[in-house]
mmCIF file of C-alpha atoms in Angstrom:
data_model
loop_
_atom_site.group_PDB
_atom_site.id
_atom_site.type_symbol
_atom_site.label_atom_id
_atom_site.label_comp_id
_atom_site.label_asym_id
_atom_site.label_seq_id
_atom_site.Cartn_x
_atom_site.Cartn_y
_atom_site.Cartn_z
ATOM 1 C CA UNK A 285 161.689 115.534 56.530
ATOM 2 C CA UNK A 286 160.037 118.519 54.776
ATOM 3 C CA UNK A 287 161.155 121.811 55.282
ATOM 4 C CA UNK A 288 159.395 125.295 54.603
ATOM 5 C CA UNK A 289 161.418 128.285 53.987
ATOM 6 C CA UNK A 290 160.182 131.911 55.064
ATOM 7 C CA UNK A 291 162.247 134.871 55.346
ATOM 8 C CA UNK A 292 162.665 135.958 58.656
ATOM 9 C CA UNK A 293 161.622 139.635 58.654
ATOM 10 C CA UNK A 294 159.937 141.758 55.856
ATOM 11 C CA UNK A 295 158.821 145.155 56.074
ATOM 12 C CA UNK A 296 156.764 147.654 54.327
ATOM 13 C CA UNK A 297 155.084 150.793 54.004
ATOM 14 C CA UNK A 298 151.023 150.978 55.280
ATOM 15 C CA UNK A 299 148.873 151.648 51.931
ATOM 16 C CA UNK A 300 151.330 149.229 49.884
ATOM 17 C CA UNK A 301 151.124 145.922 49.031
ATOM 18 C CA UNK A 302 153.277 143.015 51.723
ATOM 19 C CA UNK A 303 154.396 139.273 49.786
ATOM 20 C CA UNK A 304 155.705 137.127 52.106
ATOM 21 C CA UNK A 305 157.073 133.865 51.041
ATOM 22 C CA UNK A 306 157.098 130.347 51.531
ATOM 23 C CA UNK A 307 159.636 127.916 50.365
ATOM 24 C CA UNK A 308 159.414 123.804 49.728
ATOM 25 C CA UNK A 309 160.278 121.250 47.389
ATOM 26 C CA UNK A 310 156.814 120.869 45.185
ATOM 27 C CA UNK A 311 154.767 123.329 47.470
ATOM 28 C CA UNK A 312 152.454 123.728 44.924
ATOM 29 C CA UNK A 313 151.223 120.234 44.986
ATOM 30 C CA UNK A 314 150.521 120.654 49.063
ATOM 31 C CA UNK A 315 147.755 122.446 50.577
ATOM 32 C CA UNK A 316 149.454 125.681 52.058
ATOM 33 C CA UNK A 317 147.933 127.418 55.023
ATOM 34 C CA UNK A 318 148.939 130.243 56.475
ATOM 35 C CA UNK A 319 148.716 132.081 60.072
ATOM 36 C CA UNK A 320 148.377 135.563 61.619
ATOM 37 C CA UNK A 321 150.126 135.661 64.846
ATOM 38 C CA UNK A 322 150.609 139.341 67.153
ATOM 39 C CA UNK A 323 152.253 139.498 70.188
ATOM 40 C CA UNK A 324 150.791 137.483 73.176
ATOM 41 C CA UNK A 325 147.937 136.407 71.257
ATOM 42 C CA UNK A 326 147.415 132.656 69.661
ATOM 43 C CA UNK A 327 147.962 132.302 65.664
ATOM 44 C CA UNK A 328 144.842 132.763 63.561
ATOM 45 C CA UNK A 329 144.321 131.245 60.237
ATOM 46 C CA UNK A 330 144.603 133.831 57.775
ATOM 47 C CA UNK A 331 144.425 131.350 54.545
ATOM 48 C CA UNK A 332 143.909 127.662 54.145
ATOM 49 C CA UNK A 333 144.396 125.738 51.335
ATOM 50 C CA UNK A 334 146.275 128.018 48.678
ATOM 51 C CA UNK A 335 144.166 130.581 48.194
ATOM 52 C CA UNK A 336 140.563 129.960 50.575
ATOM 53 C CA UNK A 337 139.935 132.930 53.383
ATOM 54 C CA UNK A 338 138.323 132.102 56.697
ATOM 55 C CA UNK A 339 134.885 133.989 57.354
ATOM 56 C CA UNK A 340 136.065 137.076 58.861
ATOM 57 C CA UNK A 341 139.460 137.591 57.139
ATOM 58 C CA UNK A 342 139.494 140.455 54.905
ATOM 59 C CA UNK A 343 139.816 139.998 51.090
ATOM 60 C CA UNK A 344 143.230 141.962 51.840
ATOM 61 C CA UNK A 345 144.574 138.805 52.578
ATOM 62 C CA UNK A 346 145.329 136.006 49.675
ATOM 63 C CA UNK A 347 147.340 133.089 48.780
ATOM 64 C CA UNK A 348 148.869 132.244 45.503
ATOM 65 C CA UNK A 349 151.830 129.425 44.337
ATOM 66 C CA UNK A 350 154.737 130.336 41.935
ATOM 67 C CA UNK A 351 157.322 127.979 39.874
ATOM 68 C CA UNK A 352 158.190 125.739 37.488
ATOM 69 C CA UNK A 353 156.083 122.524 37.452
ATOM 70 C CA UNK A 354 154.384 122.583 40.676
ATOM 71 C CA UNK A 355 156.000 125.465 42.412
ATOM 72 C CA UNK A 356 158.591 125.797 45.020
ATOM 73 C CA UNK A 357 157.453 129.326 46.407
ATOM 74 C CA UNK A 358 153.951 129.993 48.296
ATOM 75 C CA UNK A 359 152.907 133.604 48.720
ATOM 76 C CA UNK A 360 150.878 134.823 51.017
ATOM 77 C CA UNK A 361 149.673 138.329 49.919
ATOM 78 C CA UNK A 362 148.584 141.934 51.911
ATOM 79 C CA UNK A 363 146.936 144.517 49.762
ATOM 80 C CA UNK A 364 146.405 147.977 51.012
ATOM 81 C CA UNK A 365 148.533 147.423 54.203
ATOM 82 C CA UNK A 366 147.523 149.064 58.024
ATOM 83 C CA UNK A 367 149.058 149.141 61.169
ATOM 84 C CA UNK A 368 146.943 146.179 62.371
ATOM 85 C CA UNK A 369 149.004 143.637 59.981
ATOM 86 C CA UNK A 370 152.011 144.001 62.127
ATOM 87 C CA UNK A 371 152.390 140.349 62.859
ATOM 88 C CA UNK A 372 154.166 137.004 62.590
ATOM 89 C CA UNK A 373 153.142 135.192 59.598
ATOM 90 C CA UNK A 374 153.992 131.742 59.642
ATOM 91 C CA UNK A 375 153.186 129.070 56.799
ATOM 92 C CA UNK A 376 151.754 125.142 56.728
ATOM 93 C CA UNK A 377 151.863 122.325 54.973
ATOM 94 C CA UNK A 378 150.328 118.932 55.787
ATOM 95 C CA UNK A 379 152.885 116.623 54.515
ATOM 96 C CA UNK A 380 151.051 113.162 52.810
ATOM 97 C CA UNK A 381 154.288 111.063 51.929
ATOM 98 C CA UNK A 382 155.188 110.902 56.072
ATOM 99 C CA UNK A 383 151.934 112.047 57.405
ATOM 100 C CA UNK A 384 153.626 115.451 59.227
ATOM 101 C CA UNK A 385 152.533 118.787 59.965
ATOM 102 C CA UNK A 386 155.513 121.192 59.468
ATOM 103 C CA UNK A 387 155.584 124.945 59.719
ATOM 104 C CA UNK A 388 158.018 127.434 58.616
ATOM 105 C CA UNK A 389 160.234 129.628 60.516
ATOM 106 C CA UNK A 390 158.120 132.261 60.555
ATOM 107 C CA UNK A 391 158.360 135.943 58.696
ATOM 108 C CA UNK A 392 158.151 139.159 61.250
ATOM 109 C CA UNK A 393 155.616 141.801 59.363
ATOM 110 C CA UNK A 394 156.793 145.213 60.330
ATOM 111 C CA UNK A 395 154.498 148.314 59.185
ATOM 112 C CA UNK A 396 156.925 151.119 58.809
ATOM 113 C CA UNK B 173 131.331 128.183 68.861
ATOM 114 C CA UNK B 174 132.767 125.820 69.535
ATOM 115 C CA UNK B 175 136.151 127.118 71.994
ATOM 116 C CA UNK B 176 139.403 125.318 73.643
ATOM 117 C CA UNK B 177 140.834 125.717 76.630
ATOM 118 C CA UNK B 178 144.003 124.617 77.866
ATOM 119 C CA UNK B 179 144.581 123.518 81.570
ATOM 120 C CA UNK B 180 147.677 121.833 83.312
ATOM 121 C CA UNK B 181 150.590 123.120 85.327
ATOM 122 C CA UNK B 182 152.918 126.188 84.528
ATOM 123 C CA UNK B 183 155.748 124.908 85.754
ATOM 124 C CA UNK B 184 157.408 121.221 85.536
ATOM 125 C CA UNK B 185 161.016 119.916 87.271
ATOM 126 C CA UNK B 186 163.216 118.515 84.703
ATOM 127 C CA UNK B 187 163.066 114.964 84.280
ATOM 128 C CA UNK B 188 159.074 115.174 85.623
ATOM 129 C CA UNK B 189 156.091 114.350 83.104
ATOM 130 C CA UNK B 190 153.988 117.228 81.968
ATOM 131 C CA UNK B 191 150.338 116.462 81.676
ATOM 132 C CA UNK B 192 147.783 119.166 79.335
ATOM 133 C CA UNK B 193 144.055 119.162 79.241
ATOM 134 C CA UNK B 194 142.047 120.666 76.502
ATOM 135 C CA UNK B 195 138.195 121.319 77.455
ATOM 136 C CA UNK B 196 135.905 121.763 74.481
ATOM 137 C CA UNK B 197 133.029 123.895 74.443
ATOM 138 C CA UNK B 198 130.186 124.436 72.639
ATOM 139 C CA UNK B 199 130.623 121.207 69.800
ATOM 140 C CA UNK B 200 131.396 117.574 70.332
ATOM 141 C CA UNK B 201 135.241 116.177 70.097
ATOM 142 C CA UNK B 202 133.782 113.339 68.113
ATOM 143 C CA UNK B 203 134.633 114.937 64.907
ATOM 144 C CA UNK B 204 138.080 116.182 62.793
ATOM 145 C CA UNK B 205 141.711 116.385 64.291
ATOM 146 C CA UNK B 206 142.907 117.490 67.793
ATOM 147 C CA UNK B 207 146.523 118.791 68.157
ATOM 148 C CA UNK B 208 148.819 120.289 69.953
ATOM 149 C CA UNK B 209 151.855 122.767 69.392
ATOM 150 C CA UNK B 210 153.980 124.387 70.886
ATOM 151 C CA UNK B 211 156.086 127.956 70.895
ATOM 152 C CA UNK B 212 159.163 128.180 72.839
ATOM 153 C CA UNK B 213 159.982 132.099 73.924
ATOM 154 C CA UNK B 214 160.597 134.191 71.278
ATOM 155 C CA UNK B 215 160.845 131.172 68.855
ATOM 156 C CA UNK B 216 158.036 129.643 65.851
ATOM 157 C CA UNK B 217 155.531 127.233 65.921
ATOM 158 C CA UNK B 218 156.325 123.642 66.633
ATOM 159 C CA UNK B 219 153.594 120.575 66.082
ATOM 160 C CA UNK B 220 153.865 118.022 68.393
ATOM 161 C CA UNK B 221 151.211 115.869 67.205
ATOM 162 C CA UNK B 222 147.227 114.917 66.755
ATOM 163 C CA UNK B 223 144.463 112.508 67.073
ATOM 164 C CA UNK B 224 142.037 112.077 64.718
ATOM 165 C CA UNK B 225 138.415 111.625 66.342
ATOM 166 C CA UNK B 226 138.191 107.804 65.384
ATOM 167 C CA UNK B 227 141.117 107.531 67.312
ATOM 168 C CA UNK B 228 144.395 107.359 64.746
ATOM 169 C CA UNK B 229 147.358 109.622 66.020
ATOM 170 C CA UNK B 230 150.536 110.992 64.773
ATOM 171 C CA UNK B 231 153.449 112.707 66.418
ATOM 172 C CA UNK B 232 156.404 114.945 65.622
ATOM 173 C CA UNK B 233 159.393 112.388 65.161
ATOM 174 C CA UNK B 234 161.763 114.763 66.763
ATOM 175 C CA UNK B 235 159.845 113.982 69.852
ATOM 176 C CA UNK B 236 160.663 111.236 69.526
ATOM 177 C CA UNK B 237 158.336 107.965 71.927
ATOM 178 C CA UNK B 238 157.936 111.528 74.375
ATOM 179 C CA UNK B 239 154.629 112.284 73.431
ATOM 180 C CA UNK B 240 150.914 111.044 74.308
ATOM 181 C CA UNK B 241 147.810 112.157 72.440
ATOM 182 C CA UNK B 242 144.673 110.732 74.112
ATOM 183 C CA UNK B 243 140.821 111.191 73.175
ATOM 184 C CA UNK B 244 138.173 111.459 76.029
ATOM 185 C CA UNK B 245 134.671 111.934 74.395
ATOM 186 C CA UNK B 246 133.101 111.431 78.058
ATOM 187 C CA UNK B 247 134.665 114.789 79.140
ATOM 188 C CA UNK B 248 135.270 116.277 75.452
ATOM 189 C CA UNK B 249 138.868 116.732 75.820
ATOM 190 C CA UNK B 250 142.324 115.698 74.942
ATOM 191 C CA UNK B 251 145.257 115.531 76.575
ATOM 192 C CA UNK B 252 148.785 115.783 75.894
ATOM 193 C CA UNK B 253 151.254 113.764 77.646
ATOM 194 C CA UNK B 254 154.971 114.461 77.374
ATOM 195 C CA UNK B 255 157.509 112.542 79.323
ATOM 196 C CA UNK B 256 161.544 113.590 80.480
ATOM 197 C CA UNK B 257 160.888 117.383 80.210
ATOM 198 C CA UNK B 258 163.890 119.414 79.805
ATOM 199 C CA UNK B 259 164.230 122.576 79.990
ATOM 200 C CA UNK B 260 163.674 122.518 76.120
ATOM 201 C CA UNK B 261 160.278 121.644 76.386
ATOM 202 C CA UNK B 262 159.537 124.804 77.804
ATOM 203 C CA UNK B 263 156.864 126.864 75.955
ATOM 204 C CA UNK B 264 154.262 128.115 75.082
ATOM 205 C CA UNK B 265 151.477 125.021 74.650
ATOM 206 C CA UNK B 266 148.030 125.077 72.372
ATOM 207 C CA UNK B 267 145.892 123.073 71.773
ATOM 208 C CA UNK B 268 144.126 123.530 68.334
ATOM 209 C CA UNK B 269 141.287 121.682 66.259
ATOM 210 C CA UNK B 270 141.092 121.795 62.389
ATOM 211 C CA UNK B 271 138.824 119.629 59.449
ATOM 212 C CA UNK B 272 141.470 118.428 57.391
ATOM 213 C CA UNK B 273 144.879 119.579 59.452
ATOM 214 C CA UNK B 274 145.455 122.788 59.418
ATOM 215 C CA UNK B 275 144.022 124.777 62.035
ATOM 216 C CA UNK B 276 141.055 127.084 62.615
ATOM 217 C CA UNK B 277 140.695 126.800 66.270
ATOM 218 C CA UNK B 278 143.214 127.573 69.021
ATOM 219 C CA UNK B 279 143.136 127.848 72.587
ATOM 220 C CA UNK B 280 144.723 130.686 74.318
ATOM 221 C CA UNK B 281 147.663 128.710 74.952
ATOM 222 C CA UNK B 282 149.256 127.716 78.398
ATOM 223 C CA UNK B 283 152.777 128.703 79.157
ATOM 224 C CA UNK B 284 154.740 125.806 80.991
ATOM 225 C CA UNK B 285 158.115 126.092 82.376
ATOM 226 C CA UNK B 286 160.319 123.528 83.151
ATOM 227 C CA UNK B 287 162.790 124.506 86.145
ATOM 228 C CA UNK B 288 163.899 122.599 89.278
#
């Protein structure tokens, strides 16, 4: 089965810029989506498809790929980082070949 | 807006069948997917499987046969049906509604325990 790969905890300073990662064979060739979740509260989609923004997620927030052919590493980008992005971040791919929706292991935000 | 909401009982005995409902407000069910996952305490997100509106469905394999996704358009909702809950299964349960599967719509999620 397919397997994404997120660190489990990154941190950084508020004002700076946050890249969180996603790891999978070929990523690049899947549509990547990614989620905003803070404590007690459901996920919200933060980015779908690479690099597309819901209506009502700031510009902040973007989506990029990264390797050699199609890419093994997804990136999910915070510019100009607050307090408010404190958050679980988790990443999603729709895999085609067995018709799965997988998630990764999620990557704790912390706002020092 | 269209809006979820789950319903369905917080607590299960082992070995029992839990049973979710997911009302939908404000658009019609006969469109896109309809899903359910699932977040144990203090753990990630887990898919445990959708129904497309015509009616095709898919489930997490390491749920094995456990798993039900059914359709009502009468009643716009969808159910989950999981059988032999252990205490495994407990979690946090959403349902959730996306185009092409991924997910722009959650419910507020239901939290069922299983526990004798």
């Amino acid at each position: 089965s397919y397997v994404l790969t997120q660190p489990p905890s990154e941190s950084v300073a508020p004002g700076q810029t946050a890249r969180i990662a996603c790891g999978g064979e070929n990523i690049g060739s899947k549509s990547v989506h990614w989620y905003q979740q803070k404590p007690g509260q459901a996920p919200v989609l933060v980015v779908y498809d690479h690099t597309e923004r819901p209506s009502g997620i700031p510009e902040r927030f973007s989506g990029s790929t990264s390797g050699s052919n199609s890419g093994n590493t997804a990136t999910l980008t915070i510019s100009r980082v607050e307090a408010g992005d404190e958050a679980d971040y988790y990443c999603q791919v729709w895999d085609s070949s067995t018709d799965q929706v997988v998630f990764g292991g999620g990557t704790k935000l912390t706002v020092l | 807006q269209v809006q979820l909401q789950e319903s369905g009982p917080g607590l299960v005995k082992p070995s029992e069948s839990l049973s979710l409902t997911c009302n939908v407000s404000g658009g019609s069910i006969s469109r896109y997917y309809w899903s359910w996952i699932r977040q144990p305490p203090g753990k990630g997100l887990e898919w445990i499987g959708y129904i497309y509106y015509s009616g095709n469905t898919n489930y997490n394999p390491s749920l094995g046969s456990r798993a039900t996704v059914s359709l009502d358009t009468s009643k716009n909702q969808f159910s989950l049906n999981l059988k032999s809950m252990t205490a495994a299964d407990t979690a946090v349960y959403y349902c959730v509604s996306g185009s092409n599967l991924y997910f722009d719509l959650w419910g507020q999620g239901t939290l069922v325990t299983v526990s004798p």
